[in-house]
Each structure stands twice: as C-alpha cells, then as structure tokens.
mmCIF file of C-alpha atoms in Angstrom:
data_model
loop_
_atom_site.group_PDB
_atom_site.id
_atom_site.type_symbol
_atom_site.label_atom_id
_atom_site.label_comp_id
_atom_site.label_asym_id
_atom_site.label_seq_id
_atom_site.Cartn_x
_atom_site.Cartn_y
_atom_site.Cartn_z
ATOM 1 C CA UNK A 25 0.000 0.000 0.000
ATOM 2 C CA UNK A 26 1.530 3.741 -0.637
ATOM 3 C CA UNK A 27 1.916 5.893 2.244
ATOM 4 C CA UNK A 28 2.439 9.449 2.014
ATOM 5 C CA UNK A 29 5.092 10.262 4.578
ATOM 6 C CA UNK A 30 5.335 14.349 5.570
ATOM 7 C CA UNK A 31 8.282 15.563 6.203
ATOM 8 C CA UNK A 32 10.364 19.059 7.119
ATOM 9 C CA UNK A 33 13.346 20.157 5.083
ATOM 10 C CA UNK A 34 15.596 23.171 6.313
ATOM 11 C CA UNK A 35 17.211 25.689 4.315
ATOM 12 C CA UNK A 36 20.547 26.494 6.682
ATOM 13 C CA UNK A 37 22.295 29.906 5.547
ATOM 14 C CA UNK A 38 24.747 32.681 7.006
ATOM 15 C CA UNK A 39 23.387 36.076 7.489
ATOM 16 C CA UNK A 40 25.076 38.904 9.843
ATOM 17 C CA UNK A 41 22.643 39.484 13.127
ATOM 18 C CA UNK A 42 24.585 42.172 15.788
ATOM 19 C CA UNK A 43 27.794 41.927 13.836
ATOM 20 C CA UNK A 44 27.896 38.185 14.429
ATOM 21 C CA UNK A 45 27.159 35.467 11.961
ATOM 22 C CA UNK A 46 23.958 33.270 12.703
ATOM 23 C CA UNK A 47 22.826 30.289 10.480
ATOM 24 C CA UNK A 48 18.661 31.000 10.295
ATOM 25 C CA UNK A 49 17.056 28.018 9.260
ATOM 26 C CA UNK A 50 13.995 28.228 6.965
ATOM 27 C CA UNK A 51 11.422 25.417 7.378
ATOM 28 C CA UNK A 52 9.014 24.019 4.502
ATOM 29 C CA UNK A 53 7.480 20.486 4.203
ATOM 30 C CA UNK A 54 7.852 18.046 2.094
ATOM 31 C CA UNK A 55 6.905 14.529 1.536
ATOM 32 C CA UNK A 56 7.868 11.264 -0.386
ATOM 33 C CA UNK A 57 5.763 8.410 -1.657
ATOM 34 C CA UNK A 58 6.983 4.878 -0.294
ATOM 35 C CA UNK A 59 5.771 1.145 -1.067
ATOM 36 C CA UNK A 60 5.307 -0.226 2.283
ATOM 37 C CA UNK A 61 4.548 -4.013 3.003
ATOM 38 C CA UNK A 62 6.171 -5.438 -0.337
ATOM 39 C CA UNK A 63 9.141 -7.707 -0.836
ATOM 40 C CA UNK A 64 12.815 -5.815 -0.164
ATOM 41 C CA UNK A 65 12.723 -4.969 -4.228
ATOM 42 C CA UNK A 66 9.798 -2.905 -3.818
ATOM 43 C CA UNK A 67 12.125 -0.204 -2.082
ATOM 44 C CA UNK A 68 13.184 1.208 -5.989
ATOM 45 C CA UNK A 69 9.861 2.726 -5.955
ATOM 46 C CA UNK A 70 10.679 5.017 -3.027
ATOM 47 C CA UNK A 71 10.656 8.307 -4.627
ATOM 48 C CA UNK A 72 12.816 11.598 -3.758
ATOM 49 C CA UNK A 73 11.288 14.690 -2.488
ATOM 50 C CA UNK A 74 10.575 16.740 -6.224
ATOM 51 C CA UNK A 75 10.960 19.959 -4.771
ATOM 52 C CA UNK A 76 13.646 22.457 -5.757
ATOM 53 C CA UNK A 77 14.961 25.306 -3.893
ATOM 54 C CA UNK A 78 14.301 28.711 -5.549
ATOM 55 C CA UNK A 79 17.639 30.025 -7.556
ATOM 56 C CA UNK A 80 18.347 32.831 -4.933
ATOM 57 C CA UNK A 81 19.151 29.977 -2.426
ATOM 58 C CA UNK A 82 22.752 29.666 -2.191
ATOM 59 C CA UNK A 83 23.268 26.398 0.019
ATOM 60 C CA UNK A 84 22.311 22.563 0.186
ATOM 61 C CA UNK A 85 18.935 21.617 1.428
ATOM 62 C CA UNK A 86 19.021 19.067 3.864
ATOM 63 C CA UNK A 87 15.711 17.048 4.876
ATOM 64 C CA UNK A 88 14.795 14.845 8.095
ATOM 65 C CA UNK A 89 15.705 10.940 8.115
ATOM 66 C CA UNK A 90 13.602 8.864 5.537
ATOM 67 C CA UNK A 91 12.104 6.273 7.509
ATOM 68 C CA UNK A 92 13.204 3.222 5.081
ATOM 69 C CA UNK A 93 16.904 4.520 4.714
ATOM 70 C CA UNK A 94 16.901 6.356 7.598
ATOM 71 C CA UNK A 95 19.109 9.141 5.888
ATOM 72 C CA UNK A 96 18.696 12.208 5.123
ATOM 73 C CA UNK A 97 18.087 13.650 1.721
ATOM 74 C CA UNK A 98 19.986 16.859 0.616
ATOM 75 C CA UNK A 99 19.174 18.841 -2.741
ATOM 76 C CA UNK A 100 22.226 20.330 -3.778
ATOM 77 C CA UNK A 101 22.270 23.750 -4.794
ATOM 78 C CA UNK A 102 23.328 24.460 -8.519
ATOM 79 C CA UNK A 103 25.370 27.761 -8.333
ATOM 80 C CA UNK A 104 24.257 30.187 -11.383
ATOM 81 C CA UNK A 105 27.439 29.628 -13.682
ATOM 82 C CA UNK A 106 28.106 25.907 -12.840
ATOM 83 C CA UNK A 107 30.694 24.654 -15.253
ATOM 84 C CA UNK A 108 31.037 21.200 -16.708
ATOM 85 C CA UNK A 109 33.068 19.966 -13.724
ATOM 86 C CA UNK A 110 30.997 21.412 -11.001
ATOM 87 C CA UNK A 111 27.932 20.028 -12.943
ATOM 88 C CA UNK A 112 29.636 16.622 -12.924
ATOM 89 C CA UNK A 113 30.629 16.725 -9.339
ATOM 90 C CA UNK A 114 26.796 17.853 -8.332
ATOM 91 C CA UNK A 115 25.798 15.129 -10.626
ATOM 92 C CA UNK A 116 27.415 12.164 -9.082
ATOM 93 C CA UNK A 117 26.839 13.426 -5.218
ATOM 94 C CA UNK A 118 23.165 12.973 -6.425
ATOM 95 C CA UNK A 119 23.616 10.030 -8.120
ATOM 96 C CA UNK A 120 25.857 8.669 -4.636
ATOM 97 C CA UNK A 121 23.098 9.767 -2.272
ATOM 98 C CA UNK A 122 20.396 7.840 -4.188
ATOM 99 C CA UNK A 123 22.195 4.441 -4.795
ATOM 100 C CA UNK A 124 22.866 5.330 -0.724
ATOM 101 C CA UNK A 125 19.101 5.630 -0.348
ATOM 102 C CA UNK A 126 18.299 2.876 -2.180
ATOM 103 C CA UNK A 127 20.841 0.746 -0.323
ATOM 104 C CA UNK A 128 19.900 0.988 3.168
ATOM 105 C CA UNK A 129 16.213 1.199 2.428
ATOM 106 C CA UNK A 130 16.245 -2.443 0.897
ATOM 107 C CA UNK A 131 18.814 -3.359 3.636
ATOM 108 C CA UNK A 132 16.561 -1.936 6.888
ATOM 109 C CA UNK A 133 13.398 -3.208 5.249
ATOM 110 C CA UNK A 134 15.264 -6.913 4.646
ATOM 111 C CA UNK A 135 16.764 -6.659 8.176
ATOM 112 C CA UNK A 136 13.143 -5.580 9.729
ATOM 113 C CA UNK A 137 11.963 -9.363 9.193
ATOM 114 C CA UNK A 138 13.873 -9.901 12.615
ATOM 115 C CA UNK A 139 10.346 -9.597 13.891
ATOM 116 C CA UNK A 140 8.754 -12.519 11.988
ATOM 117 C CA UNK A 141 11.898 -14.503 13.033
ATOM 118 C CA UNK A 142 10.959 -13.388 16.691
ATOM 119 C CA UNK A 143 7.129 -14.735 16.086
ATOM 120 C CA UNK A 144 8.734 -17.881 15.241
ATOM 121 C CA UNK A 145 10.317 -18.783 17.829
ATOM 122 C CA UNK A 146 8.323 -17.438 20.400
ATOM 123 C CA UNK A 147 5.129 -20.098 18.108
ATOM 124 C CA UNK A 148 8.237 -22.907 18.664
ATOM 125 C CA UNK A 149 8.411 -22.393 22.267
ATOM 126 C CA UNK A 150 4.442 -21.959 22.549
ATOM 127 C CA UNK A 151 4.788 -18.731 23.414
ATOM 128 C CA UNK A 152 2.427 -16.101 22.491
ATOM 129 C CA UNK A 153 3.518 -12.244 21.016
ATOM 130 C CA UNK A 154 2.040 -10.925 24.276
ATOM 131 C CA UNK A 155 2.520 -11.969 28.032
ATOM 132 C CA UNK A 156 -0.572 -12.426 30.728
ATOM 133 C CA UNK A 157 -0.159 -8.145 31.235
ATOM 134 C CA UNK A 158 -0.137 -7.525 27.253
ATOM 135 C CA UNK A 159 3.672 -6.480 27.126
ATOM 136 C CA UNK A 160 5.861 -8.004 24.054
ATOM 137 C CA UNK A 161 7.701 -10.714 24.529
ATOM 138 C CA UNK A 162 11.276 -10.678 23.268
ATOM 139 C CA UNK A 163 14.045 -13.243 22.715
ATOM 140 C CA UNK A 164 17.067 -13.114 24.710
ATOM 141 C CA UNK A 165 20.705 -11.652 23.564
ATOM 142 C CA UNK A 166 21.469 -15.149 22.636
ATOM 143 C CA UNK A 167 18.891 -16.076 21.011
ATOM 144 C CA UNK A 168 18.583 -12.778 19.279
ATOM 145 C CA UNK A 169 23.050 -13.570 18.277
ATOM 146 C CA UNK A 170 21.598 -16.071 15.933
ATOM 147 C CA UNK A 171 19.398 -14.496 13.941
ATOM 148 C CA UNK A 172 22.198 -11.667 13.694
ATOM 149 C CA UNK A 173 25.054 -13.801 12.712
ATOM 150 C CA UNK A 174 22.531 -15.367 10.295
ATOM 151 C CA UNK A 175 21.318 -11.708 8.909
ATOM 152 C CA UNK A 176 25.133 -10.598 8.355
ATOM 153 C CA UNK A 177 26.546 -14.219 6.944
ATOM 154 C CA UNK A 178 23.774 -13.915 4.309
ATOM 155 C CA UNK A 179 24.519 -10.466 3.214
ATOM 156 C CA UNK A 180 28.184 -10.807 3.672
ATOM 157 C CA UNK A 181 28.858 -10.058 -0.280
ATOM 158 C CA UNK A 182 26.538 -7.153 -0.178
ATOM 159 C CA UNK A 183 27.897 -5.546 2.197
ATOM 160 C CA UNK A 184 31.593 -6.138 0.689
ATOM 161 C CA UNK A 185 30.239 -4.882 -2.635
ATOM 162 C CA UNK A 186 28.460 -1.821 -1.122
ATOM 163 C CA UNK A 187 31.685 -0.759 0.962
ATOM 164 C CA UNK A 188 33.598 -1.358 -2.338
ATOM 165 C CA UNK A 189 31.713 0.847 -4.173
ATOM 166 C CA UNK A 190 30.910 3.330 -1.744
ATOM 167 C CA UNK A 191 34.937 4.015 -1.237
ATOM 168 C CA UNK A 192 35.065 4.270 -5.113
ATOM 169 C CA UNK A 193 32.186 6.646 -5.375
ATOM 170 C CA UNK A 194 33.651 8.796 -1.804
ATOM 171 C CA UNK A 195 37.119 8.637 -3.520
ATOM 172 C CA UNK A 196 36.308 10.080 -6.639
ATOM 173 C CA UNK A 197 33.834 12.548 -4.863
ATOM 174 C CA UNK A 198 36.755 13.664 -3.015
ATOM 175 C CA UNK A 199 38.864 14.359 -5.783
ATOM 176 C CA UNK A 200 36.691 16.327 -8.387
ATOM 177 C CA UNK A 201 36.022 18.511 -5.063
ATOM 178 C CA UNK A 202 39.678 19.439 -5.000
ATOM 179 C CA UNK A 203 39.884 19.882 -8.735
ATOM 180 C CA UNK A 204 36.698 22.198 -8.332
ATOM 181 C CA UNK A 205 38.427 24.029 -5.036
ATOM 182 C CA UNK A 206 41.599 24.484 -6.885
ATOM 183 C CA UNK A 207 40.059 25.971 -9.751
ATOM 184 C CA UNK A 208 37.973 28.703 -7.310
ATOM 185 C CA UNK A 209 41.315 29.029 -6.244
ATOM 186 C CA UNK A 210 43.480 29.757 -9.105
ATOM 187 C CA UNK A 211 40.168 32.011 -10.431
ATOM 188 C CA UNK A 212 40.063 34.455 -7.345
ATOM 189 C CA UNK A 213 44.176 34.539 -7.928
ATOM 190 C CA UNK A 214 43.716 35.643 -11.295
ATOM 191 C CA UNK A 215 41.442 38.717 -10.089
ATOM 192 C CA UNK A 216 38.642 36.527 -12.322
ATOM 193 C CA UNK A 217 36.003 37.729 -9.394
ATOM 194 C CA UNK A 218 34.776 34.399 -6.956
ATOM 195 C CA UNK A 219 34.217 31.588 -9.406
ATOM 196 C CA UNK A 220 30.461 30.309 -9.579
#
C-alpha cells in the first residue's frame, strides 16, 4: 500500500545578526511516496522529495531521516554559472546519495523481518507475542546472536560490494572537489572575481 510520509526540510544559511554570523534556518514540508509491506525490491519505488529550492538559495537543502533509509536527503544547490566539472561533481553526489538511499532502504526493510523470526520462535516455544499483562515478549541476547550472525553471513557479499563501491564513489567525490576548489582558487588569484 503507498503511504504518504510528511516531512520538514531546512534551508541552513549565514546572514550577519549584531555583527555576528547566525545560520537562520527556513522550514518548509515536504513529503515522499513509499511502497510499504512489499518484498525488499519494492524499495526502488521510493521516490525523492521533487521539490527544488528557488535560484536565490545559495546552500544545500538538507531534509529529516527517511524512515526506510533512515538518511537524510539533501538537494544540492546548482550555483548560477556551474561549469562542466561542477555540474559533474553535483551530478554524481546525487547520483551517490540515491544508490545510498536505495541501499539501506532495501537493507533496513530486509533486516526488519527480525520480527517474523521473533514470532517464530516465540510459536516454537508456545509462546504467544504478548505476556498475561499484554507487554511483548522478546528473545534473549542469545537467542537474538543467531538471527544476527545469520542476517550478516547472508549479506556478507553485499555488504563487501556496497563498501567497495561506496569508497570508489567517496574517492572520486573527493577528488573532483579538489579539482573544483583548486580551480575557485586559481580564479580568485587571477582577479577573475569568486568563481560560480
């Protein structure tokens, strides 16, 4: 079923209040559509906030936690002459945060089965959910160690592949920031004005 989860994104900026910088934040809401109660793949259909800051904004919006991924989206702010590399850069930061998104969201909603696995054995010891005063019943460390070990042996590769990639991604990040940095650089040097 889709659920239409509301949300609050902040716009953080510097102004000058009493001769001393402050950071106001301006609030607005937002909200993504999610597919709730499907299999793990279903999590591709979560969709990203569509809004987009007006063009006078000259920082990052940052939203609350998504509650499948459990991080928080930022729009990145395109600065009025973005060149090619800046473009690029903005581009895969994007591209990083969703294939982050995506990530965790089919991870969390794959590692949220612990409770059926908790039903289970509570049914094999003829236990019910609930005790005689109607609070949960839960398994114990131990018995909670094996459905862990289980969880993390079975997505062992994943996890390999996403740290893998996610250095890759952070790496190159990392670098086309410096390129863009030492471009700024060399253009505020040249008396070329602050580069966009």
């Amino acid at each position: 079923m889709n659920v239409s989860a509301t949300g609050t994104l902040l716009l953080r900026s510097q102004c000058t209040h009493r001769g001393t910088k402050a950071l106001p934040l301006i609030i607005f809401t937002c909200s993504r559509l999610h597919n709730t109660g499907q299999a793990p793949k279903q999590a591709n259909q979560t969709k990203r906030a569509s809004f987009s800051p007006s063009s006078s904004s000259k920082h990052d919006w940052i939203g609350p936690a998504d509650r499948l991924s459990n991080l928080r989206p930022i729009i990145y702010h395109i600065p009025e002459n973005e060149t090619p590399l800046e473009r690029r850069l903005r581009h895969l930061r994007q591209e990083t945060e969703d294939w982050n998104h995506q990530f965790w969201a089919n991870q969390n909603i794959t590692f949220n089965k612990k409770d059926d696995y908790v039903l289970t054995q509570l049914q094999a010891k003829g236990q019910t959910e609930r005790d005689e005063k109607g609070k949960p019943r839960t398994l114990s460390s131990e018995e909670m160690a094996v459905f862990y070990k289980h969880f993390l042996d079975k997505n062992f590769k994943r996890h390999a592949d996403y740290n893998r990639e996610w250095y890759k991604r952070n790496f190159t990040i990392t670098l086309l920031m410096a390129r863009v940095a030492l471009i700024r650089t060399w253009r505020r040097l040249r008396g070329g004005g602050p580069a966009a």
